[in-house]
Coordinates of N, CA and C in Angstrom, one line a residue:
M1 N 9.1 -6.0 -8.0 CA 8.2 -6.5 -7.1 C 8.0 -5.5 -6.0
G2 N 6.7 -5.2 -5.7 CA 6.4 -4.1 -4.7 C 6.4 -4.7 -3.3
R3 N 5.9 -3.9 -2.4 CA 5.7 -4.2 -1.0 C 4.3 -3.8 -0.6
H4 N 3.3 -4.4 -1.3 CA 2.0 -4.1 -1.0 C 1.3 -5.3 -0.4
V5 N 0.8 -5.2 0.8 CA 0.1 -6.3 1.5 C -1.3 -6.0 1.7
L6 N -2.2 -6.9 1.4 CA -3.6 -6.7 1.7 C -3.9 -7.7 2.9
L7 N -4.4 -7.1 4.0 CA -4.7 -7.9 5.2 C -6.2 -8.0 5.3
I8 N -6.7 -9.3 5.3 CA -8.1 -9.5 5.4 C -8.3 -10.2 6.7
E9 N -8.8 -9.4 7.6 CA -8.9 -9.8 9.0 C -10.1 -9.0 9.6
D10 N -10.9 -9.6 10.6 CA -12.0 -8.9 11.1 C -11.8 -8.5 12.6
E11 N -10.7 -8.7 13.2 CA -10.4 -8.3 14.6 C -9.6 -7.0 14.6
P12 N -10.2 -5.9 15.0 CA -9.6 -4.6 14.9 C -8.2 -4.5 15.6
N13 N -8.0 -5.2 16.7 CA -6.7 -5.2 17.4 C -5.6 -5.9 16.6
I14 N -6.0 -6.9 15.9 CA -5.0 -7.6 15.1 C -4.7 -6.8 13.8
I15 N -5.8 -6.2 13.2 CA -5.6 -5.3 12.1 C -4.6 -4.2 12.4
E16 N -4.8 -3.5 13.5 CA -3.9 -2.4 13.9 C -2.5 -2.9 14.2
A17 N -2.4 -4.0 14.9 CA -1.0 -4.5 15.2 C -0.2 -4.9 14.0
I18 N -0.9 -5.6 13.0 CA -0.2 -6.0 11.8 C 0.1 -4.8 10.9
R19 N -0.9 -3.9 10.8 CA -0.7 -2.7 10.0 C 0.5 -1.9 10.5
F20 N 0.5 -1.7 11.8 CA 1.6 -0.9 12.4 C 3.0 -1.6 12.2
L21 N 3.0 -2.9 12.4 CA 4.3 -3.6 12.3 C 4.8 -3.6 10.8
L22 N 3.9 -3.8 9.9 CA 4.4 -3.9 8.5 C 4.6 -2.5 7.9
T23 N 3.8 -1.5 8.3 CA 4.0 -0.1 7.8 C 5.4 0.4 8.3
R24 N 5.7 0.1 9.5 CA 7.0 0.5 10.1 C 8.2 -0.2 9.4
D25 N 7.9 -1.4 8.8 CA 8.9 -2.1 8.0 C 8.9 -1.7 6.5
G26 N 8.1 -0.7 6.2 CA 8.2 -0.2 4.8 C 7.1 -0.7 3.8
W27 N 6.2 -1.5 4.4 CA 5.1 -2.0 3.5 C 3.9 -1.1 3.4
E28 N 3.3 -1.1 2.3 CA 2.0 -0.4 2.1 C 1.0 -1.5 2.5
V29 N 0.1 -1.2 3.4 CA -0.8 -2.2 4.0 C -2.3 -1.7 3.7
G30 N -3.0 -2.5 3.0 CA -4.5 -2.3 2.8 C -5.2 -3.3 3.7
T31 N -6.4 -2.9 4.1 CA -7.1 -3.9 5.0 C -8.6 -4.0 4.5
H32 N -9.1 -5.2 4.8 CA -10.5 -5.5 4.5 C -11.0 -6.4 5.5
S33 N -12.3 -6.3 5.9 CA -12.8 -7.1 7.0 C -13.9 -8.1 6.7
D34 N -14.4 -8.2 5.5 CA -15.5 -9.0 5.1 C -15.1 -10.0 4.1
G35 N -15.4 -11.3 4.4 CA -15.1 -12.4 3.5 C -16.0 -12.4 2.3
A36 N -17.2 -11.9 2.3 CA -18.1 -12.0 1.2 C -17.6 -11.4 -0.1
D37 N -16.9 -10.3 0.0 CA -16.4 -9.7 -1.3 C -14.9 -9.6 -1.3
A38 N -14.2 -10.4 -0.5 CA -12.8 -10.4 -0.4 C -12.1 -10.7 -1.7
V39 N -12.6 -11.6 -2.5 CA -11.9 -12.0 -3.7 C -11.9 -10.8 -4.7
E40 N -13.0 -10.1 -4.8 CA -13.1 -8.9 -5.6 C -12.1 -7.8 -5.1
V41 N -12.1 -7.6 -3.8 CA -11.2 -6.6 -3.2 C -9.7 -7.0 -3.5
I42 N -9.4 -8.2 -3.4 CA -8.0 -8.7 -3.8 C -7.7 -8.4 -5.2
Q43 N -8.6 -8.8 -6.1 CA -8.4 -8.5 -7.5 C -8.2 -7.0 -7.8
A44 N -9.0 -6.2 -7.2 CA -8.9 -4.7 -7.4 C -7.6 -4.1 -6.9
A45 N -7.2 -4.6 -5.7 CA -6.0 -4.1 -5.0 C -4.7 -4.6 -5.6
A46 N -4.7 -5.7 -6.3 CA -3.5 -6.3 -6.9 C -2.3 -6.3 -5.9
P47 N -2.5 -6.9 -4.7 CA -1.3 -6.8 -3.8 C -0.2 -7.8 -4.2
D48 N 0.9 -7.6 -3.5 CA 2.0 -8.6 -3.7 C 1.9 -9.8 -2.8
L49 N 1.1 -9.6 -1.8 CA 0.9 -10.7 -0.8 C -0.4 -10.4 0.0
V50 N -1.1 -11.5 0.3 CA -2.3 -11.4 1.1 C -2.1 -12.1 2.5
I51 N -2.5 -11.5 3.5 CA -2.6 -12.1 4.8 C -4.1 -12.3 5.1
L52 N -4.5 -13.5 5.3 CA -5.9 -13.9 5.3 C -6.3 -14.7 6.5
D53 N -7.3 -14.1 7.2 CA -7.8 -14.8 8.4 C -8.6 -16.0 8.0
L54 N -8.6 -17.1 8.8 CA -9.4 -18.2 8.4 C -10.9 -18.0 8.7
M55 N -11.2 -17.4 9.8 CA -12.6 -17.2 10.2 C -13.0 -15.7 10.0
L56 N -13.8 -15.5 8.9 CA -14.3 -14.2 8.6 C -15.8 -14.2 8.4
P57 N -16.4 -13.0 8.6 CA -17.8 -12.9 8.3 C -18.1 -13.0 6.8
G58 N -19.1 -13.6 6.4 CA -19.5 -13.6 5.0 C -19.0 -14.8 4.2
K59 N -17.7 -15.1 4.4 CA -17.1 -16.2 3.7 C -15.8 -16.6 4.4
S60 N -15.5 -17.9 4.5 CA -14.3 -18.3 5.3 C -13.1 -18.0 4.5
G61 N -12.0 -17.9 5.2 CA -10.7 -17.7 4.5 C -10.3 -18.9 3.7
M62 N -10.8 -20.1 4.0 CA -10.5 -21.3 3.3 C -11.2 -21.2 1.9
D63 N -12.5 -20.7 1.9 CA -13.2 -20.6 0.6 C -12.6 -19.5 -0.2
I64 N -12.2 -18.4 0.4 CA -11.5 -17.3 -0.3 C -10.2 -17.8 -1.0
L65 N -9.5 -18.6 -0.2 CA -8.2 -19.2 -0.8 C -8.5 -20.1 -2.0
R66 N -9.5 -20.9 -1.8 CA -9.8 -21.8 -3.0 C -10.2 -21.0 -4.2
D67 N -11.0 -20.0 -4.0 CA -11.4 -19.1 -5.1 C -10.2 -18.4 -5.7
L68 N -9.3 -17.9 -4.9 CA -8.1 -17.3 -5.5 C -7.3 -18.3 -6.4
R69 N -7.2 -19.5 -5.9 CA -6.4 -20.5 -6.6 C -7.0 -20.9 -7.9
E70 N -8.3 -20.6 -8.1 CA -9.0 -21.0 -9.4 C -8.9 -19.8 -10.4
I71 N -8.4 -18.7 -10.0 CA -8.2 -17.5 -10.9 C -6.8 -17.5 -11.4
P72 N -6.6 -17.8 -12.7 CA -5.2 -17.9 -13.2 C -4.3 -16.7 -12.8
A73 N -4.7 -15.5 -12.8 CA -3.9 -14.4 -12.5 C -3.5 -14.3 -11.0
L74 N -4.3 -15.0 -10.2 CA -4.0 -15.0 -8.7 C -3.6 -16.3 -8.2
A75 N -3.4 -17.3 -9.0 CA -3.1 -18.7 -8.6 C -1.8 -18.7 -7.8
G76 N -0.8 -17.9 -8.2 CA 0.5 -17.9 -7.6 C 0.7 -16.8 -6.5
L77 N -0.4 -16.0 -6.2 CA -0.3 -15.0 -5.2 C 0.0 -15.6 -3.8
P78 N 1.1 -15.1 -3.2 CA 1.4 -15.6 -1.8 C 0.3 -15.3 -0.8
V79 N -0.1 -16.3 -0.1 CA -1.1 -16.1 0.9 C -0.6 -16.7 2.3
L80 N -0.6 -15.8 3.3 CA -0.3 -16.2 4.6 C -1.6 -16.3 5.4
M81 N -2.0 -17.5 5.8 CA -3.3 -17.7 6.5 C -3.0 -17.6 8.0
L82 N -3.9 -16.8 8.7 CA -3.9 -16.7 10.1 C -5.1 -17.4 10.7
T83 N -4.9 -18.1 11.8 CA -6.1 -18.7 12.5 C -5.8 -18.8 14.0
A84 N -6.9 -18.7 14.7 CA -6.9 -19.0 16.1 C -7.0 -20.5 16.4
R85 N -7.4 -21.2 15.3 CA -7.6 -22.7 15.5 C -6.4 -23.3 14.8
G86 N -5.5 -23.9 15.6 CA -4.3 -24.4 15.0 C -4.3 -25.9 14.8
Q87 N -5.5 -26.5 14.8 CA -5.6 -27.9 14.6 C -4.9 -28.4 13.3
S88 N -4.3 -29.5 13.3 CA -3.7 -30.0 12.1 C -4.6 -30.2 10.9
R89 N -5.9 -30.5 11.2 CA -6.9 -30.6 10.2 C -7.0 -29.3 9.4
D90 N -7.1 -28.2 10.1 CA -7.2 -26.9 9.5 C -5.9 -26.6 8.6
R91 N -4.8 -26.9 9.1 CA -3.5 -26.8 8.4 C -3.5 -27.6 7.2
D92 N -3.9 -28.9 7.3 CA -4.0 -29.8 6.1 C -4.9 -29.3 5.0
M93 N -6.1 -28.8 5.5 CA -7.0 -28.3 4.5 C -6.5 -27.0 3.8
A94 N -5.8 -26.2 4.5 CA -5.2 -25.0 3.9 C -4.1 -25.3 3.0
E95 N -3.3 -26.3 3.3 CA -2.2 -26.7 2.4 C -2.8 -27.3 1.1
K96 N -3.8 -28.1 1.3 CA -4.5 -28.7 0.1 C -5.1 -27.6 -0.8
A97 N -5.6 -26.5 -0.2 CA -6.2 -25.4 -0.9 C -5.2 -24.5 -1.6
G98 N -3.9 -24.7 -1.2 CA -2.9 -23.9 -1.8 C -2.3 -22.7 -1.0
V99 N -2.4 -22.8 0.3 CA -1.9 -21.7 1.1 C -0.3 -21.7 1.0
S100 N 0.2 -20.5 1.1 CA 1.7 -20.4 1.0 C 2.3 -20.6 2.4
R101 N 1.7 -20.1 3.4 CA 2.1 -20.4 4.8 C 1.0 -20.2 5.7
F102 N 1.0 -20.9 6.8 CA -0.1 -21.0 7.8 C 0.5 -20.6 9.2
M103 N -0.2 -19.7 9.9 CA 0.3 -19.2 11.2 C -0.8 -19.2 12.2
T104 N -0.5 -19.7 13.4 CA -1.5 -19.8 14.4 C -1.4 -18.6 15.3
K105 N -2.6 -18.0 15.7 CA -2.7 -16.9 16.7 C -2.6 -17.5 18.0
P106 N -2.0 -16.9 19.0 CA -1.2 -15.6 18.9 C 0.1 -15.9 18.2
F107 N 0.6 -14.9 17.6 CA 1.9 -15.0 16.9 C 2.8 -13.8 17.4
S108 N 4.1 -13.9 17.2 CA 4.9 -12.8 17.6 C 5.1 -11.8 16.4
N109 N 5.5 -10.6 16.6 CA 5.8 -9.7 15.6 C 6.9 -10.2 14.6
A110 N 7.9 -10.8 15.2 CA 9.0 -11.3 14.5 C 8.5 -12.4 13.5
E111 N 7.6 -13.3 14.0 CA 7.1 -14.4 13.1 C 6.4 -13.8 11.9
V112 N 5.6 -12.8 12.1 CA 4.8 -12.2 11.0 C 5.8 -11.5 10.0
L113 N 6.7 -10.7 10.5 CA 7.7 -10.1 9.6 C 8.5 -11.1 8.8
T114 N 9.0 -12.1 9.5 CA 9.7 -13.2 8.8 C 8.9 -13.9 7.7
A115 N 7.7 -14.2 8.1 CA 6.8 -14.9 7.1 C 6.6 -14.0 5.9
V116 N 6.3 -12.7 6.1 CA 6.0 -11.8 5.0 C 7.2 -11.6 4.1
R117 N 8.3 -11.4 4.7 CA 9.6 -11.2 4.0 C 9.9 -12.5 3.2
D118 N 9.8 -13.6 3.8 CA 10.1 -14.9 3.1 C 9.2 -15.1 1.9
L119 N 7.9 -14.9 2.1 CA 6.9 -15.1 1.0 C 7.2 -14.2 -0.1
L120 N 7.5 -12.9 0.2 CA 7.8 -12.0 -0.9 C 9.1 -12.4 -1.7
A121 N 10.1 -12.9 -0.9 CA 11.3 -13.3 -1.5 C 11.1 -14.5 -2.4
Q122 N 10.3 -15.5 -1.9 CA 10.0 -16.7 -2.7 C 9.2 -16.3 -4.0
A123 N 8.3 -15.4 -3.9 CA 7.5 -15.0 -5.1 C 8.4 -14.3 -6.1
S124 N 9.3 -13.5 -5.6 CA 10.2 -12.7 -6.6 C 11.2 -13.7 -7.3
R125 N 11.4 -14.8 -6.7 CA 12.3 -15.8 -7.4 C 11.6 -16.6 -8.4
Q126 N 10.3 -16.6 -8.3 CA 9.5 -17.5 -9.3 C 9.2 -16.8 -10.6

């Protein structure tokens, strides 16, 4: 099991913060900012984990997640969803769509690292 994360996020400051944090922890971090072709980018990158923003230009993170779960090869891919909207309705929709973990912005560096490490460990046990 590798340590390749694909971050799909459109806010440059969040991209840089997460990339810095995970790279320092030994992860290879790819980034993408457009929801419209995110599923294709994920398929091409073949990451070990996806960090996915809920609100993206082109296509929502929720729609991307649903699309991923319909592709047999990606159905078990760990997905950490980030959102500025922490309403329980959003969380419930994400869980129904098959999200691995849900995190509300703002979040701490420790929360992101813990979530990424936990999701990778869970995936390697399956």
